[in-house]
CSV table of C-alpha atoms and ligand atoms in Angstrom, one decimal:
chain,number,residue,atom,x,y,z
A,284,MET,CA,0.0,0.0,0.0
A,285,ILE,CA,1.3,3.4,-0.9
A,286,HIS,CA,1.1,5.7,2.1
A,287,VAL,CA,0.8,9.4,1.0
A,288,LYS,CA,1.5,11.8,3.8
A,289,LYS,CA,-1.2,14.4,3.8
A,290,ALA,CA,-1.0,17.9,5.3
A,291,PHE,CA,-3.3,20.8,5.3
A,292,VAL,CA,-3.9,24.5,6.0
A,293,ILE,CA,-7.3,25.2,7.6
A,294,GLY,CA,-8.8,28.6,7.8
A,295,HIS,CA,-12.1,30.4,7.1
A,296,PRO,CA,-11.8,31.8,4.4
A,297,ILE,CA,-8.9,29.9,3.0
A,298,LYS,CA,-9.0,29.9,-0.8
A,299,HIS,CA,-6.5,32.7,-1.2
A,300,SER,CA,-3.8,31.0,0.9
A,301,ARG,CA,-0.4,30.7,-0.8
A,302,SER,CA,0.7,27.9,1.6
A,303,PRO,CA,-0.3,25.1,-0.8
A,304,LEU,CA,1.9,26.6,-3.5
A,305,ILE,CA,4.8,26.9,-1.0
A,306,HIS,CA,4.5,23.3,0.4
A,307,GLY,CA,3.6,21.9,-3.0
A,308,SER,CA,6.9,23.3,-4.5
A,309,TRP,CA,8.9,21.8,-1.7
A,310,LEU,CA,7.2,18.4,-2.0
A,311,ALA,CA,8.0,18.4,-5.7
A,312,GLU,CA,11.6,19.6,-5.2
A,313,HIS,CA,12.3,16.8,-2.7
A,314,GLY,CA,10.4,14.1,-4.5
A,315,ILE,CA,8.2,13.4,-1.5
A,316,ASP,CA,5.0,11.4,-1.9
A,317,GLY,CA,2.8,13.8,0.0
A,318,SER,CA,0.2,16.4,-0.4
A,319,TYR,CA,-0.8,19.7,1.2
A,320,GLU,CA,-4.2,21.1,0.6
A,321,ALA,CA,-6.2,24.2,1.7
A,322,ILE,CA,-9.4,23.2,3.5
A,323,ASP,CA,-12.1,25.6,4.5
A,324,VAL,CA,-13.2,24.9,8.1
A,325,ALA,CA,-15.8,27.0,9.7
A,326,PRO,CA,-15.3,27.7,13.5
A,327,ASP,CA,-18.0,25.3,14.6
A,328,ALA,CA,-16.5,22.5,12.5
A,329,LEU,CA,-13.0,22.8,14.0
A,330,PRO,CA,-13.3,20.1,16.7
A,331,ALA,CA,-14.5,17.6,14.1
A,332,PHE,CA,-11.7,18.4,11.8
A,333,ILE,CA,-9.1,18.1,14.6
A,334,GLU,CA,-10.6,14.6,15.3
A,335,ARG,CA,-9.9,13.6,11.7
A,336,LEU,CA,-6.2,14.6,12.3
A,337,ARG,CA,-6.2,12.6,15.5
A,338,GLN,CA,-7.5,9.6,13.6
A,339,GLY,CA,-4.6,9.7,11.2
A,340,GLU,CA,-6.0,11.1,8.0
A,341,PHE,CA,-3.3,13.7,8.0
A,342,VAL,CA,0.3,14.0,9.4
A,343,GLY,CA,-0.4,17.6,10.4
A,344,GLY,CA,-1.0,21.0,9.1
A,345,ASN,CA,-1.2,24.8,9.4
A,346,VAL,CA,-3.9,26.7,11.1
A,347,THR,CA,-4.7,30.3,10.2
A,348,ILE,CA,-7.3,33.0,10.8
A,349,PRO,CA,-9.7,32.6,12.7
A,350,HIS,CA,-8.5,29.3,14.3
A,351,LYS,CA,-5.1,30.1,15.7
A,352,GLU,CA,-6.3,30.7,19.3
A,353,ALA,CA,-9.2,28.3,19.4
A,354,VAL,CA,-7.1,25.4,18.2
A,355,PHE,CA,-5.1,25.6,21.5
A,356,ALA,CA,-7.8,24.0,23.5
A,357,LEU,CA,-8.0,21.1,21.1
A,358,CYS,CA,-4.2,20.2,21.1
A,359,ASP,CA,-3.0,17.5,23.5
A,360,SER,CA,0.3,19.3,24.0
A,361,VAL,CA,1.4,22.8,23.2
A,362,ASP,CA,5.0,24.1,22.7
A,363,PRO,CA,5.9,26.6,25.5
A,364,LEU,CA,6.6,29.4,23.0
A,365,ALA,CA,3.2,28.9,21.5
A,366,ARG,CA,1.7,29.1,24.9
A,367,THR,CA,3.5,32.4,25.6
A,368,ILE,CA,2.4,33.7,22.3
A,369,GLY,CA,-1.2,32.5,22.9
A,370,ALA,CA,-1.7,31.0,19.5
A,371,ALA,CA,-0.7,27.9,17.5
A,372,ASN,CA,-0.4,27.9,13.7
A,373,THR,CA,1.2,24.5,13.2
A,374,LEU,CA,-0.1,21.0,14.3
A,375,VAL,CA,1.8,17.7,14.2
A,376,ARG,CA,0.1,14.4,14.7
A,377,GLN,CA,2.3,12.1,16.9
A,378,PRO,CA,2.5,8.4,16.1
A,379,ASP,CA,0.1,7.7,19.0
A,380,GLY,CA,-2.5,10.1,17.7
A,381,ARG,CA,-1.8,12.9,20.1
A,382,ILE,CA,-1.7,16.4,18.6
A,383,HIS,CA,1.1,18.8,19.3
A,384,GLY,CA,0.7,22.5,18.5
A,385,PHE,CA,3.4,25.0,18.0
A,386,ASN,CA,3.9,28.5,16.5
A,387,THR,CA,6.1,29.2,13.6
A,388,ASP,CA,5.2,32.9,13.1
A,389,TYR,CA,7.9,33.6,15.6
A,390,MET,CA,10.6,31.9,13.4
A,391,GLY,CA,9.0,33.3,10.3
A,392,PHE,CA,9.5,36.8,11.5
A,393,LEU,CA,13.1,36.2,12.6
A,394,GLY,CA,14.0,34.1,9.5
A,395,ASN,CA,12.7,36.8,7.2
A,396,LEU,CA,14.8,39.6,8.9
A,397,ASP,CA,17.8,37.4,9.2
A,398,GLN,CA,17.8,36.5,5.5
A,399,ASN,CA,17.0,40.0,4.2
A,400,ALA,CA,18.6,42.3,6.8
A,401,PRO,CA,21.4,40.2,8.3
A,402,GLY,CA,22.6,41.6,11.6
A,403,TRP,CA,19.4,43.6,12.1
A,404,ALA,CA,19.3,43.0,15.8
A,405,ALA,CA,22.9,44.0,16.6
A,406,GLY,CA,22.9,47.2,18.7
A,407,LEU,CA,19.2,47.7,18.3
A,408,GLY,CA,18.0,49.9,21.2
A,409,ARG,CA,14.4,50.4,20.5
A,410,ALA,CA,11.8,48.7,18.3
A,411,VAL,CA,8.4,50.2,17.6
A,412,VAL,CA,5.6,47.7,16.8
A,413,LEU,CA,2.4,49.0,15.3
A,414,GLY,CA,-0.7,47.0,16.2
A,415,ALA,CA,-1.8,44.7,19.1
A,416,GLY,CA,-3.8,42.0,17.4
A,417,GLY,CA,-3.1,38.3,16.8
A,418,ALA,CA,-0.2,38.9,14.5
A,419,ALA,CA,1.6,41.2,17.0
A,420,ARG,CA,1.9,38.4,19.6
A,421,ALA,CA,4.5,36.3,17.9
A,422,ILE,CA,6.5,39.3,16.9
A,423,LEU,CA,6.6,40.8,20.4
A,424,VAL,CA,7.8,37.5,21.8
A,425,ALA,CA,10.4,37.2,19.0
A,426,LEU,CA,11.8,40.7,19.7
A,427,ARG,CA,11.8,40.1,23.4
A,428,GLU,CA,13.7,36.8,22.9
A,429,GLN,CA,16.2,38.6,20.7
A,430,GLY,CA,17.0,40.8,23.7
A,431,VAL,CA,15.7,44.1,22.2
A,432,PRO,CA,16.0,46.4,25.2
A,433,GLU,CA,12.9,48.5,24.5
A,434,ILE,CA,9.9,47.5,22.6
A,435,VAL,CA,7.2,50.2,22.1
A,436,LEU,CA,3.8,48.8,21.3
A,437,LEU,CA,1.5,51.3,19.6
A,438,ASN,CA,-2.1,50.6,18.7
A,439,ARG,CA,-5.2,52.5,17.5
A,440,THR,CA,-6.9,51.2,20.7
A,441,PRO,CA,-4.2,51.9,23.3
A,442,GLU,CA,-5.9,49.8,26.0
A,443,LYS,CA,-5.4,46.7,23.8
A,444,ALA,CA,-1.7,47.5,23.5
A,445,ALA,CA,-1.4,47.9,27.3
A,446,ALA,CA,-3.3,44.6,27.9
A,447,LEU,CA,-1.1,42.7,25.5
A,448,ALA,CA,2.1,44.1,26.9
A,449,ARG,CA,0.9,43.0,30.4
A,450,GLU,CA,-0.1,39.6,29.2
A,451,ILE,CA,3.1,38.8,27.4
A,452,GLY,CA,5.5,40.6,29.7
A,453,GLY,CA,8.8,42.1,28.7
A,454,PRO,CA,10.5,45.5,28.2
A,455,PHE,CA,7.3,46.9,26.7
A,456,ILE,CA,6.0,50.4,26.6
A,457,ALA,CA,2.4,50.6,25.4
A,458,GLY,CA,0.6,53.5,23.8
A,459,GLY,CA,-1.6,54.8,21.0
A,460,LEU,CA,-0.6,55.4,17.3
A,461,THR,CA,-0.7,59.1,18.2
A,462,ASP,CA,2.3,58.6,20.5
A,463,TYR,CA,4.5,57.6,17.5
A,464,ALA,CA,6.3,60.9,17.3
A,465,ASP,CA,7.5,60.5,20.9
A,466,TYR,CA,9.3,57.2,20.2
A,467,ALA,CA,10.3,57.4,16.5
A,468,ALA,CA,13.7,59.2,17.0
A,469,GLY,CA,15.4,56.3,18.8
A,470,ALA,CA,13.7,53.5,16.9
A,471,GLY,CA,16.0,51.3,14.9
A,472,LEU,CA,13.2,49.0,13.8
A,473,LEU,CA,9.6,49.8,12.9
A,474,VAL,CA,7.2,46.8,12.4
A,475,ASN,CA,3.7,47.0,11.1
A,476,THR,CA,1.5,44.2,12.3
A,477,THR,CA,-1.8,45.8,11.5
A,478,SER,CA,-3.9,45.2,8.4
A,479,ILE,CA,-3.2,48.7,7.3
A,480,GLY,CA,-1.5,48.6,3.9
A,481,MET,CA,-4.0,46.2,2.4
A,482,HIS,CA,-6.6,47.5,-0.1
A,483,ASP,CA,-4.8,50.9,-0.5
A,484,THR,CA,-5.1,51.8,3.1
A,485,ARG,CA,-2.3,53.7,4.7
A,486,PHE,CA,-1.3,55.2,8.1
A,487,GLU,CA,-2.3,58.8,8.5
A,488,ALA,CA,0.2,61.1,10.2
A,489,LEU,CA,3.0,58.5,10.6
A,490,ASP,CA,6.1,60.6,9.7
A,491,LEU,CA,8.8,58.1,8.8
A,492,GLY,CA,11.2,61.1,8.5
A,493,LEU,CA,11.4,61.0,12.3
A,494,LEU,CA,13.1,57.6,12.3
A,495,PRO,CA,16.9,57.5,12.3
A,496,GLY,CA,18.4,57.2,8.8
A,497,THR,CA,19.7,53.7,9.7
A,498,ALA,CA,16.2,52.4,10.7
A,499,LEU,CA,14.8,49.2,9.2
A,500,VAL,CA,11.1,49.2,8.3
A,501,THR,CA,9.2,45.9,7.9
A,502,ASP,CA,5.6,45.0,7.2
A,503,ILE,CA,3.7,41.8,7.7
A,504,VAL,CA,1.3,42.7,5.0
A,505,TYR,CA,2.4,41.2,1.7
A,506,VAL,CA,-0.5,42.0,-0.6
A,507,PRO,CA,0.5,44.4,-2.0
A,508,LEU,CA,4.2,43.4,-1.6
A,509,THR,CA,5.2,47.1,-1.5
A,510,THR,CA,2.8,48.6,1.0
A,511,PRO,CA,2.5,52.4,1.2
A,512,LEU,CA,4.5,52.2,4.4
A,513,LEU,CA,7.4,50.4,2.7
A,514,ALA,CA,7.2,52.7,-0.4
A,515,ASP,CA,7.4,55.7,1.9
A,516,ALA,CA,10.4,54.2,3.8
A,517,ARG,CA,12.3,53.5,0.6
A,518,ALA,CA,11.6,57.0,-0.7
A,519,LEU,CA,13.4,58.2,2.4
A,520,GLY,CA,16.3,55.9,1.8
A,521,LEU,CA,15.5,53.6,4.8
A,522,ARG,CA,16.1,49.9,4.7
A,523,THR,CA,13.0,47.8,4.2
A,524,VAL,CA,11.9,44.1,4.4
A,525,ASP,CA,8.6,43.1,3.0
A,526,GLY,CA,6.2,40.6,4.5
A,527,LEU,CA,6.4,37.8,1.9
A,528,GLY,CA,9.5,36.4,3.5
A,529,MET,CA,7.7,35.9,6.8
A,530,LEU,CA,5.1,33.8,5.0
A,531,LEU,CA,7.8,31.7,3.4
A,532,HIS,CA,9.9,31.2,6.5
A,533,GLN,CA,7.0,30.4,8.8
A,534,ALA,CA,6.3,27.4,6.5
A,535,VAL,CA,9.7,25.8,7.1
A,536,PRO,CA,9.3,24.2,10.5
A,537,GLY,CA,6.0,22.6,9.7
A,538,PHE,CA,7.2,21.0,6.5
A,539,ALA,CA,10.3,19.7,8.3
A,540,ALA,CA,8.1,18.2,11.0
A,541,TRP,CA,5.6,16.5,8.6
A,542,PHE,CA,7.8,15.4,5.8
A,543,GLY,CA,11.2,15.0,7.5
A,544,VAL,CA,13.2,17.4,5.3
A,545,ARG,CA,14.1,20.9,6.2
A,546,PRO,CA,13.3,23.0,3.1
A,547,GLU,CA,15.1,26.1,1.8
A,548,VAL,CA,13.5,29.5,1.2
A,549,THR,CA,15.1,30.2,-2.2
A,550,SER,CA,14.8,33.2,-4.5
A,551,ALA,CA,13.1,30.9,-7.0
A,552,LEU,CA,10.4,29.9,-4.5
A,553,ARG,CA,9.9,33.6,-3.6
A,554,ALA,CA,9.6,34.6,-7.3
A,555,LYS,CA,7.0,31.8,-7.8
A,556,VAL,CA,4.8,33.0,-4.9
A,557,GLU,CA,5.4,36.7,-5.8
A,558,ALA,CA,4.0,36.0,-9.3
A,559,THR,CA,0.7,35.1,-7.8
A,560,LEU,CA,0.3,38.3,-5.7
B,759,ATR,P1,-4.7,40.0,13.3
B,759,ATR,O1,-5.0,38.7,14.0
B,759,ATR,O2,-4.5,39.8,11.8
B,759,ATR,O3,-3.6,40.7,13.9
B,759,ATR,P2,-6.7,41.6,14.6
B,759,ATR,O4,-6.5,40.8,15.8
B,759,ATR,O5,-8.0,41.9,14.2
B,759,ATR,O6,-6.0,40.9,13.4
B,759,ATR,O7,-5.8,42.9,14.7
B,759,ATR,C1,-5.8,43.9,13.8
B,759,ATR,C2,-4.9,45.0,14.2
B,759,ATR,O8,-4.9,46.0,13.2
B,759,ATR,C3,-5.2,45.7,15.5
B,759,ATR,O9,-4.1,46.1,16.2
B,759,ATR,C4,-6.1,46.8,15.0
B,759,ATR,O10,-6.2,47.9,15.9
B,759,ATR,P3,-7.4,47.9,17.1
B,759,ATR,O11,-6.9,47.0,18.1
B,759,ATR,O12,-7.4,49.4,17.5
B,759,ATR,O13,-8.6,47.4,16.4
B,759,ATR,C5,-5.3,47.2,13.8
B,759,ATR,N1,-6.1,47.9,12.8
B,759,ATR,C6,-7.0,47.4,11.9
B,759,ATR,N2,-7.5,48.4,11.2
B,759,ATR,C7,-7.0,49.6,11.6
B,759,ATR,C8,-7.1,50.9,11.2
B,759,ATR,N3,-8.0,51.3,10.2
B,759,ATR,N4,-6.4,51.9,11.8
B,759,ATR,C9,-5.5,51.5,12.8
B,759,ATR,N5,-5.4,50.2,13.2
B,759,ATR,C10,-6.1,49.3,12.6
């Protein structure tokens, strides 16, 4: 009997996910007899789907919006880092059917910056993170674990920034987007974790000219690839890293766990995904 290892990405909606293209490319490249499919799972169908995983239909998969937090309660074990972040985006079925959850957004964020702005964390005194939603969580933990001495968390709703800073714990200063000017001057890194940048939206009154000339600006939005924030930063001569690399790098640990090969994020893979944006 041929045993095809099957993996998935579940979300709701899910049809625009680029993950099948990424994992499909790696499966082909490594000649692995496996599959990776996008499956639309509504929130009320999540427990039943996880049971299918437990029963052995799949080796594991990715979990995306809106399930990253809910899936927690359905895992049999959760990686400590995922617990700190408060979300799991990758599931692995153990041989005994138990489901282990972990979070690869953390490594995706770091892998992207390490590849595209090597040495970015050296001597970094302050990072400014915009947004305090689900996507900010892994990034805050990643910056904290890198030893960034001051991490300023600014959100449209300042109370949410304060609550997240308290929950995660670290060298955080929380505030509103309107406090940006107070912190920009010393910020060596500016990260957008909000959805602003999609659909032609842009930050109002965010003067990138206040950042040091050596600052690095990065965005987790990758549609469009060059968000208005990144375009403005480039126009000022600042270094930028776009969000596509985070998507590519967060896929690596899951693939390695399910299929036993650690894949590479190559420029050819990036170009292939970029062509679909
Ligand atoms: P995700 O899980 O993708 O991070 P989310 O949890 O809904 O999504 O968080 C979205 C983030 O984008 C939040 O920080 C949100 O700010 P609020 O907490 O004030 O809602 C931010 N955001 C979304 N639209 C925004 C807008 N038009 N202006 C400013 N911030 C916005």
